[in-house]
XYZ file of C-alpha atoms in Angstrom:
634
model
C -25.417 -8.384 -32.815
C -25.266 -5.488 -30.362
C -25.404 -5.795 -26.554
C -28.789 -6.480 -25.028
C -30.874 -3.586 -23.746
C -30.804 -3.065 -19.995
C -33.564 -4.842 -18.149
C -35.625 -3.001 -15.627
C -36.814 -4.998 -12.631
C -40.496 -5.889 -12.800
C -42.929 -3.685 -10.937
C -46.064 -5.510 -9.801
C -49.412 -4.272 -8.441
C -49.543 -1.679 -11.242
C -46.669 0.406 -9.725
C -44.941 2.456 -12.356
C -43.870 5.498 -10.392
C -40.335 5.014 -9.068
C -40.364 8.056 -6.753
C -37.558 9.569 -4.682
C -36.914 9.262 -0.957
C -34.800 10.957 1.662
C -34.837 14.517 3.022
C -32.944 15.695 -0.079
C -34.840 13.511 -2.550
C -31.640 11.703 -3.717
C -32.656 8.032 -3.158
C -34.437 6.078 -5.940
C -37.322 4.312 -4.208
C -37.193 1.104 -6.367
C -33.369 0.821 -5.965
C -33.744 1.370 -2.212
C -36.244 -1.442 -1.890
C -34.091 -3.786 -4.014
C -31.071 -3.112 -1.819
C -33.133 -3.664 1.329
C -34.347 -6.997 -0.028
C -30.813 -8.075 -0.746
C -29.641 -7.027 2.722
C -32.503 -9.001 4.328
C -31.498 -12.136 2.459
C -27.867 -11.682 3.310
C -28.949 -11.590 6.989
C -30.993 -14.768 6.532
C -34.387 -13.248 6.522
C -35.634 -14.801 3.291
C -39.280 -14.772 4.236
C -39.138 -11.057 5.233
C -37.502 -10.219 1.934
C -40.126 -12.188 0.027
C -42.838 -10.336 1.927
C -41.262 -7.003 1.097
C -41.202 -8.024 -2.625
C -44.870 -8.969 -2.521
C -45.903 -5.841 -0.625
C -43.877 -3.368 -2.701
C -44.218 -5.082 -6.066
C -40.487 -4.704 -6.594
C -38.327 -7.844 -7.192
C -34.672 -7.807 -6.130
C -33.367 -8.874 -9.482
C -34.668 -10.379 -12.736
C -34.683 -14.146 -12.989
C -31.761 -14.109 -15.593
C -29.548 -12.237 -13.159
C -30.411 -14.504 -10.227
C -29.720 -17.562 -12.513
C -26.348 -16.125 -13.535
C -25.365 -15.442 -9.912
C -26.354 -18.935 -8.827
C -24.488 -20.479 -11.700
C -21.246 -18.721 -10.823
C -21.490 -19.527 -7.080
C -22.269 -23.144 -7.914
C -19.317 -23.467 -10.318
C -21.678 -24.153 -13.220
C -19.595 -22.235 -15.670
C -21.123 -23.462 -18.858
C -24.474 -22.272 -17.702
C -22.996 -18.922 -16.603
C -21.430 -18.503 -20.072
C -24.765 -19.106 -21.742
C -26.362 -16.474 -19.585
C -23.529 -13.912 -19.901
C -24.758 -12.037 -22.976
C -28.021 -11.202 -21.138
C -26.302 -9.684 -18.153
C -23.058 -8.168 -19.612
C -22.840 -4.372 -19.786
C -21.701 -4.584 -23.369
C -19.850 -6.774 -25.811
C -16.444 -5.303 -25.001
C -16.497 -6.199 -21.321
C -18.273 -9.511 -22.116
C -14.981 -10.765 -23.437
C -13.320 -9.957 -20.166
C -16.048 -11.729 -18.186
C -15.819 -14.806 -20.547
C -12.100 -14.974 -19.863
C -12.604 -14.864 -16.145
C -15.240 -17.599 -16.152
C -13.179 -19.890 -18.409
C -10.078 -19.364 -16.296
C -12.011 -20.337 -13.234
C -13.406 -23.390 -14.980
C -9.911 -24.385 -16.110
C -8.403 -24.002 -12.621
C -11.120 -25.966 -10.895
C -10.819 -28.828 -13.386
C -7.039 -28.747 -12.937
C -7.316 -28.818 -9.171
C -9.853 -31.708 -9.398
C -7.274 -33.778 -11.306
C -9.151 -33.613 -14.628
C -6.123 -32.593 -16.611
C -7.491 -33.778 -19.962
C -10.652 -31.740 -19.509
C -8.618 -28.729 -18.297
C -6.341 -28.985 -21.318
C -9.435 -29.092 -23.630
C -10.663 -25.845 -21.987
C -7.248 -24.220 -22.504
C -7.112 -25.233 -26.213
C -10.671 -24.997 -27.312
C -12.116 -22.204 -25.187
C -9.435 -19.944 -23.752
C -7.087 -19.829 -26.826
C -9.834 -18.620 -29.230
C -10.269 -15.523 -27.028
C -6.953 -14.173 -28.368
C -5.374 -14.249 -24.966
C -1.767 -13.152 -24.896
C 0.556 -16.047 -25.453
C 2.545 -15.436 -22.228
C -0.709 -15.829 -20.302
C -1.546 -19.122 -21.981
C 1.869 -20.321 -21.166
C 1.443 -19.380 -17.546
C -1.860 -21.238 -17.396
C -0.335 -24.303 -19.158
C 2.511 -24.242 -16.626
C 0.046 -24.501 -13.795
C -1.345 -27.596 -15.419
C 2.161 -29.168 -15.689
C 2.833 -28.509 -12.103
C -0.423 -29.979 -10.837
C -0.102 -33.284 -8.869
C -2.469 -34.984 -11.322
C -0.165 -34.280 -14.261
C 2.380 -36.781 -12.958
C -0.239 -39.610 -13.239
C -1.680 -38.379 -16.616
C -4.886 -37.654 -14.717
C -7.967 -37.876 -16.862
C -10.667 -37.571 -14.247
C -13.910 -36.377 -15.870
C -16.173 -34.730 -13.319
C -19.766 -34.317 -14.114
C -19.276 -30.591 -14.345
C -16.680 -28.012 -13.485
C -18.717 -27.168 -10.466
C -18.049 -30.615 -9.089
C -14.325 -30.064 -9.232
C -12.245 -30.641 -6.119
C -12.560 -32.694 -2.998
C -15.849 -33.015 -1.099
C -14.123 -32.232 2.148
C -15.331 -29.323 4.162
C -12.131 -27.429 3.717
C -12.304 -27.821 -0.035
C -15.962 -26.784 -0.136
C -15.180 -23.625 1.798
C -12.177 -22.871 -0.440
C -14.368 -23.193 -3.591
C -17.078 -21.017 -2.047
C -14.609 -18.233 -1.295
C -12.977 -18.456 -4.718
C -16.327 -18.284 -6.514
C -17.534 -15.415 -4.388
C -14.317 -13.524 -5.258
C -14.978 -14.348 -8.935
C -18.421 -12.978 -8.717
C -17.014 -9.750 -7.230
C -14.405 -9.527 -9.968
C -17.124 -10.073 -12.614
C -19.257 -7.223 -11.239
C -17.462 -4.553 -13.264
C -18.556 -6.328 -16.497
C -22.242 -6.703 -15.452
C -25.151 -4.403 -15.555
C -25.593 -3.201 -11.951
C -29.271 -2.654 -12.637
C -29.601 -6.334 -13.255
C -27.200 -7.914 -10.667
C -26.811 -5.746 -7.523
C -23.261 -5.844 -6.185
C -22.883 -8.118 -3.218
C -23.668 -6.746 0.156
C -24.538 -3.397 -1.401
C -26.312 -1.825 1.654
C -23.357 -2.706 3.946
C -20.987 -1.122 1.419
C -23.075 2.036 1.256
C -23.319 2.347 5.062
C -19.575 1.797 5.442
C -18.887 4.407 2.827
C -20.968 6.871 4.814
C -19.170 5.991 8.024
C -15.675 6.306 6.352
C -16.754 9.706 4.985
C -17.412 10.831 8.502
C -13.970 9.706 9.569
C -12.354 11.337 6.520
C -14.110 14.664 7.317
C -13.019 14.660 10.965
C -9.622 16.410 11.057
C -8.646 14.925 14.333
C -9.604 11.232 13.879
C -6.672 9.241 15.257
C -7.858 6.241 17.238
C -7.047 2.621 16.899
C -10.424 1.277 18.095
C -13.247 3.547 17.228
C -16.906 2.547 17.636
C -18.941 4.199 14.963
C -22.609 4.474 15.717
C -25.324 4.538 13.078
C -27.338 6.754 15.368
C -24.966 9.742 15.688
C -22.388 11.421 13.562
C -18.702 10.790 14.488
C -16.806 13.625 16.111
C -13.489 13.918 18.109
C -11.158 16.735 18.930
C -7.448 17.672 19.300
C -7.142 15.299 22.282
C -6.435 12.576 19.718
C -3.213 14.114 18.485
C 0.239 13.520 20.152
C 0.759 17.103 21.386
C 1.710 16.583 25.062
C 5.482 16.331 25.843
C 6.474 12.906 27.155
C 9.992 11.723 27.719
C 13.210 13.659 26.966
C 15.899 11.050 26.068
C 19.510 12.150 26.416
C 21.472 9.012 25.632
C 23.248 10.774 22.747
C 25.931 13.349 23.313
C 25.462 15.229 19.961
C 22.931 15.811 17.168
C 20.411 13.012 16.603
C 19.911 12.463 12.888
C 17.550 9.432 12.684
C 14.811 7.908 14.700
C 12.767 4.782 13.779
C 10.165 2.361 15.294
C 10.067 -1.306 14.513
C 6.933 -2.394 12.662
C 5.643 -4.385 15.617
C 5.976 -1.277 17.765
C 8.078 -2.980 20.514
C 11.361 -1.208 19.639
C 12.787 2.198 18.711
C 16.300 3.062 17.420
C 18.232 6.222 16.805
C 21.457 7.425 15.127
C 23.610 10.351 16.066
C 26.472 12.470 15.011
C 28.313 11.164 18.154
C 28.846 7.827 16.285
C 26.335 5.871 18.309
C 23.216 3.814 17.496
C 20.891 3.215 20.449
C 18.089 0.661 20.773
C 15.133 1.100 23.140
C 12.232 -1.146 24.100
C 8.892 0.574 23.822
C 6.188 -0.238 26.369
C 2.443 -0.399 25.507
C 2.021 2.930 27.196
C 4.531 4.515 24.948
C 7.591 4.769 27.242
C 11.126 4.260 25.920
C 13.025 2.012 28.306
C 16.183 -0.154 28.622
C 18.466 1.734 26.193
C 21.275 -0.275 24.671
C 24.173 1.255 22.737
C 24.537 -1.016 19.736
C 27.277 0.945 18.074
C 29.837 3.503 19.122
C 32.171 4.744 16.338
C 34.546 7.641 15.955
C 32.593 8.672 12.914
C 28.904 9.815 12.763
C 26.059 7.181 12.532
C 23.414 8.701 10.231
C 20.731 6.177 9.599
C 18.860 3.252 11.301
C 16.287 0.954 9.701
C 14.225 -2.004 11.174
C 13.398 -4.981 9.006
C 9.715 -5.515 8.292
C 9.601 -8.513 10.666
C 11.135 -6.374 13.415
C 13.929 -8.829 14.095
C 16.887 -7.037 12.508
C 18.265 -3.499 12.575
C 20.614 -1.797 10.119
C 22.807 1.090 11.114
C 24.767 3.126 8.569
C 27.919 5.033 9.555
C 30.018 7.568 7.630
C 32.886 5.037 7.403
C 31.065 3.628 4.382
C 29.720 0.684 6.385
C 26.345 -0.753 7.202
C 26.074 -2.943 10.297
C 23.415 -5.516 10.836
C 22.187 -6.151 14.387
C 19.891 -8.785 16.006
C 17.174 -6.748 17.786
C 16.450 -9.243 20.501
C 20.103 -9.631 21.639
C 21.637 -6.410 20.285
C 24.432 -8.471 18.792
C 26.163 -7.318 15.579
C 25.678 -10.062 13.024
C 27.395 -8.698 9.938
C 29.058 -5.694 8.445
C 28.700 -4.502 4.802
C 31.246 -2.196 3.189
C 29.660 0.055 0.634
C 31.359 1.366 -2.432
C 30.027 3.155 -5.508
C 30.451 1.273 -8.768
C 32.828 3.941 -10.076
C 34.699 4.453 -6.858
C 37.810 2.749 -8.293
C 40.671 2.473 -5.827
C 38.450 3.638 -2.998
C 36.159 0.718 -3.519
C 39.107 -1.688 -3.493
C 40.415 -0.200 -0.332
C 36.973 -0.478 1.349
C 36.678 -4.099 0.282
C 39.944 -4.831 1.961
C 39.173 -2.883 5.168
C 41.876 -1.000 7.140
C 43.156 2.030 5.354
C 39.999 2.490 3.233
C 37.822 2.857 6.258
C 40.182 5.370 7.759
C 40.333 7.500 4.673
C 36.622 7.436 4.352
C 36.148 8.331 7.999
C 38.490 11.230 7.600
C 36.685 12.542 4.524
C 33.380 12.199 6.333
C 34.633 14.017 9.386
C 35.924 16.799 7.184
C 32.542 17.131 5.466
C 30.976 18.435 8.708
C 27.333 17.872 9.642
C 25.853 14.887 7.834
C 22.461 16.585 8.132
C 23.540 18.861 5.330
C 22.306 17.921 1.893
C 25.846 18.138 0.586
C 27.484 16.414 3.544
C 29.753 13.542 2.789
C 30.209 14.498 -0.846
C 33.856 14.030 -0.402
C 33.285 10.386 0.544
C 31.866 8.886 -2.580
C 30.393 5.900 -0.768
C 28.518 7.791 2.031
C 25.295 5.957 2.678
C 22.299 8.204 1.912
C 19.526 5.774 2.493
C 18.663 2.381 3.868
C 15.385 0.528 3.067
C 14.222 -3.072 3.482
C 12.421 -5.258 1.062
C 9.258 -6.995 2.401
C 11.069 -10.382 2.757
C 13.218 -8.959 5.607
C 16.240 -10.454 3.884
C 17.208 -8.021 1.169
C 17.825 -4.317 1.749
C 18.507 -1.337 -0.481
C 21.541 0.969 0.019
C 21.712 4.254 -1.747
C 24.907 6.315 -2.016
C 25.287 9.613 -3.816
C 26.269 7.774 -6.983
C 24.170 4.603 -7.053
C 21.653 2.105 -5.746
C 22.493 -1.441 -4.701
C 20.619 -4.392 -3.212
C 22.244 -6.435 -0.446
C 21.502 -9.771 1.115
C 21.338 -9.574 4.864
C 22.545 -13.149 5.232
C 25.762 -12.538 3.219
C 28.331 -10.324 4.671
C 30.906 -8.417 2.569
C 31.069 -5.596 0.018
C 29.556 -7.214 -3.056
C 25.872 -6.430 -3.486
C 23.344 -8.876 -4.966
C 22.498 -6.372 -7.630
C 23.294 -2.864 -8.693
C 20.342 -0.901 -9.983
C 20.213 1.748 -12.678
C 20.111 5.162 -11.128
C 17.891 7.947 -12.528
C 19.866 10.743 -10.824
C 23.390 12.022 -11.268
C 23.452 12.684 -7.527
C 21.196 10.738 -5.104
C 19.782 12.215 -1.948
C 17.392 9.578 -0.717
C 15.763 6.279 -1.847
C 13.405 3.667 -0.566
C 11.748 0.397 -1.514
C 8.355 1.081 -2.993
C 4.960 -0.463 -2.063
C 5.118 -4.188 -2.127
C 8.818 -4.255 -2.969
C 8.117 -4.031 -6.705
C 9.858 -0.667 -7.314
C 12.481 1.762 -6.058
C 11.552 5.404 -5.390
C 14.541 7.825 -5.357
C 15.249 11.507 -5.340
C 18.299 13.604 -6.138
C 19.728 16.858 -7.113
C 17.714 16.992 -10.312
C 14.300 18.042 -8.890
C 12.709 14.743 -9.719
C 11.157 11.823 -7.935
C 11.993 8.663 -9.980
C 10.287 5.329 -9.727
C 12.126 2.256 -11.117
C 10.170 -0.948 -11.555
C 12.361 -3.958 -10.744
C 10.577 -6.407 -13.018
C 11.337 -4.604 -16.280
C 13.544 -1.686 -15.070
C 11.022 0.832 -16.408
C 11.629 4.304 -14.987
C 9.131 7.064 -14.740
C 9.711 10.484 -13.010
C 7.526 12.965 -11.265
C 8.735 16.513 -11.668
C 9.188 18.455 -8.426
C 9.416 22.239 -7.884
C 12.816 21.978 -6.177
C 15.543 19.608 -4.941
C 14.051 16.876 -2.736
C 16.313 16.028 0.144
C 14.300 13.124 1.676
C 11.198 10.994 1.141
C 9.062 8.796 3.289
C 6.434 6.227 2.453
C 3.325 5.886 4.619
C 2.687 2.544 6.282
C -0.171 1.823 3.887
C 2.079 2.453 0.887
C -0.353 4.925 -0.697
C 1.239 8.308 0.310
C 4.776 9.660 -0.219
C 6.085 12.774 1.524
C 8.926 14.682 -0.104
C 10.880 17.240 1.908
C 12.159 20.037 -0.287
C 15.159 22.190 0.418
C 13.005 25.257 0.769
C 11.206 23.861 3.932
C 8.177 22.676 2.054
C 6.709 19.173 2.400
C 4.821 17.699 -0.608
C 2.336 14.928 -0.115
C 1.990 12.641 -3.165
C -0.791 10.040 -3.501
C 0.471 7.045 -5.375
C -1.803 5.074 -7.724
C -3.759 2.313 -6.059
C -2.431 -0.373 -8.444
C 1.186 0.249 -7.506
C 1.042 -2.058 -4.498
C -0.924 -4.780 -6.229
C 1.227 -4.669 -9.369
C 4.495 -4.879 -7.483
C 6.673 -6.302 -10.250
C 5.325 -9.831 -9.886
C 3.095 -11.980 -12.089
C -0.349 -12.124 -10.622
C -0.511 -8.406 -9.674
C -3.259 -6.216 -10.910
C -1.525 -5.111 -14.078
C -0.257 -8.593 -14.760
C -3.726 -9.998 -14.398
C -5.087 -7.360 -16.640
C -2.536 -8.322 -19.337
C -4.011 -11.753 -19.201
C -7.251 -10.546 -20.598
C -8.101 -10.528 -24.323
C -6.734 -7.729 -26.438
C -8.963 -4.652 -26.641
C -9.857 -2.963 -29.905
C -8.222 0.429 -30.593
C -9.633 3.267 -28.658
C -11.926 5.812 -30.320
C -9.137 8.325 -30.479
C -6.826 5.930 -32.250
C -4.741 5.172 -29.270
C -3.824 1.599 -28.320
C -6.457 -0.171 -26.239
C -3.907 -0.963 -23.510
C -3.521 -4.624 -24.252
C -6.685 -5.794 -22.482
C -10.381 -5.630 -22.427
C -10.603 -4.734 -18.750
C -13.468 -2.341 -18.355
C -13.113 1.154 -16.922
C -9.321 1.311 -17.513
C -8.517 -0.602 -14.401
C -5.983 -2.575 -16.462
C -3.915 0.586 -16.746
C -0.260 0.215 -15.711
C 0.175 2.142 -12.540
C 3.361 3.549 -13.964
C 1.146 5.314 -16.507
C -1.062 6.767 -13.738
C 1.481 8.515 -11.562
C 0.348 11.908 -10.200
C 1.426 15.090 -11.825
C 0.951 17.376 -8.856
C 1.170 16.818 -5.163
C -2.045 16.289 -3.200
C -0.924 18.940 -0.741
C 1.894 21.424 -0.226
C 2.663 21.796 3.393
C 4.385 24.921 4.670
C 6.284 25.506 7.931
C 5.190 28.870 9.187
C 8.163 31.162 9.468
C 10.629 28.556 8.327
C 13.353 29.510 5.881
C 15.126 27.478 3.251
C 16.889 24.589 5.014
C 20.588 23.824 4.982
C 19.917 20.362 6.239
C 18.259 17.043 5.408
C 14.974 17.040 7.328
C 12.785 13.930 7.459
C 8.994 14.098 7.807
C 6.733 11.130 8.236
C 3.182 9.970 7.587
C 1.480 8.216 10.433
C -1.458 8.046 12.853
C -4.735 6.154 12.253
C -5.316 5.445 8.643
C -2.084 7.324 7.777
C -4.091 10.460 8.460
C -1.305 12.826 9.476
C 2.134 14.272 8.469
C 4.607 15.233 11.067
C 7.794 17.121 10.384
C 10.319 19.508 11.942
C 12.280 22.510 10.835
C 15.287 24.666 11.696
C 12.959 26.846 13.745
C 12.960 24.052 16.380
C 9.259 23.468 15.968
C 7.378 20.255 15.345
C 4.553 20.579 12.805
C 1.458 18.252 12.411
C -0.727 18.514 9.447
C -3.833 16.679 8.269
C -2.779 14.384 5.426
C -6.359 14.458 4.151
C -6.769 18.289 3.844
C -3.188 19.688 4.224
C -4.411 21.814 7.103
C -1.808 22.677 9.798
C -3.245 21.243 12.994
C -0.535 21.763 15.525
C 2.825 23.640 15.882
C 4.763 22.564 18.963
C 7.881 24.163 20.392
C 10.029 22.273 22.801
C 13.443 21.398 21.174
C 16.266 23.880 21.345
C 17.821 22.760 17.978
C 16.761 21.900 14.509
C 14.398 18.873 14.386
C 16.006 16.494 11.936
C 13.634 13.557 11.967
C 10.201 12.412 13.193
C 8.739 8.935 13.554
C 5.078 7.949 14.262
C 4.509 4.769 16.224
C 3.091 2.091 13.818
C 0.546 0.624 16.189
C -0.057 3.363 18.691
C -1.288 6.415 16.820
C -1.080 8.500 19.988
C 2.723 8.292 20.098
C 5.169 10.413 18.130
C 8.904 10.863 18.523
C 11.217 13.685 17.222
C 15.018 13.839 16.979
C 16.922 17.104 17.247
C 20.318 18.813 16.902
C 19.965 19.522 20.655
C 21.059 15.915 21.267
C 17.673 14.764 22.525
C 14.819 12.572 21.365
C 11.472 13.725 22.683
C 8.253 11.685 22.757
C 4.873 13.132 22.309
C 1.603 11.651 23.602
C -2.045 12.379 22.846
C -3.974 13.816 25.858
C -6.491 10.998 25.385
C -3.663 8.533 26.174
C -2.969 10.331 29.483
C -6.498 9.904 30.827
C -7.006 7.374 33.604
């Protein structure tokens, strides 16, 4: 039996002409009325919606669609399964919807303590769907861990919809879960039958977001968007006005970073110092504290995601951990490459090993150079935290390793396979599920931690540094020829972050799909629209934008750009021409080119909570802050 034919909503009062509305004739009249009826009901105006139905002769949705929606929201899953063939888009996606309904039924029974009934659903209803064995095992494990399992619970509720406690909290929890299920089912249903929830609100928000996206200078934390006028702002939103000139360092400043809560800033310098500032709500850097002062350069600083800890890497092969609130050094980690041999042993023992490394680093010259520190095999090239604020990644030229912030010493928790023969930079990817690294081989490599799968994105030249946007969706890559590439990462990369329960893992739970028409494998699931695709199979093949620094020449140094501002809407970066560049991340357009430093700008950092504040660090030994003119208004 093939899928049912799509049902059209009934038109009463003899109306058969759908008609088009709007100044451009793009809006289907019947669909417009149906969406209005839905919006009125969502606002609580049932009588007004009914009156509109009667006057227009257009019903919001057919009775079968209304019954299906009501059954899902009431937890009457058997009724919803009976109605499914009449509302499913086709037979292929009906299997996906059937799995989602049965999974919800199973979970609600389990949470209600009806373990016998839940087990029956698992064996008699879920298993025949040809669900992957690992998914069945995961569901069975949930049952074994349920509190009712210990007492051999055999509660038999009148229906799956009656599962759970009658307490207010439980009722609200069920309502939210069922509403989320209905949203998840939407991709499998005919939209002409069952209108997506809150469709008018979604359309209006899409229009407002499109206005923001089309405005090159949108950079505000709290923006009131009116339905009566189009949104417009100007360059006063960008941090282009010079603020403070900070001169706590006596030599080149190589790194600048803000804490995620925006209350702190830290910097690292060739003079061997790491400095911590408090940052006021107005954007002023105050109360500088020198956390570290070494005879060898300090090249990197990195705040933990919870803003309580700070890492500082020096060219003596060490990483020091500091408490942000007190400034106290908590631990020191000695870093050695896995093949460093005797050098690693010396570093582990301290003393002479540190001195030798320091001498090699000093002889290497400026650590800003992409080749600096090559003589010291354990020179730290990158620091990056995992989301738990406990583990952190350290990259050296020869390898990647994960350390535990609560365990001092030289032994990492885990050494990771390295996709490059010579590493320049690395960071923890979105959600902590992968490592993104670059090296001398003109490639951006992504290594998934759950299965150590490695995929590479070819680049046009050596990439000396990378930066991940706060939202985790955009990656900037600084190339040695003074170009910055902006890469848009697949949406599923955050949600699939190497853990069961992510988007791809959830997709793998669905029944096996038949072979595709071209003979390729169906991808292991029946998820419609290809949304089950592994994000590692959807990596970009070309950058979204290539940003050029006007008049800049190929760089001899490691320059670090950043993505920031409202909605990660901008890219900021410096060059050897001593200028600070600001581009639109959305369009790649160069918006501002600011001259103020007297030396190469090595690093930039955008404040995470105040989009009107930007900081730049330079070879002239200063850190400069930049404020938006809008922030300076009384």
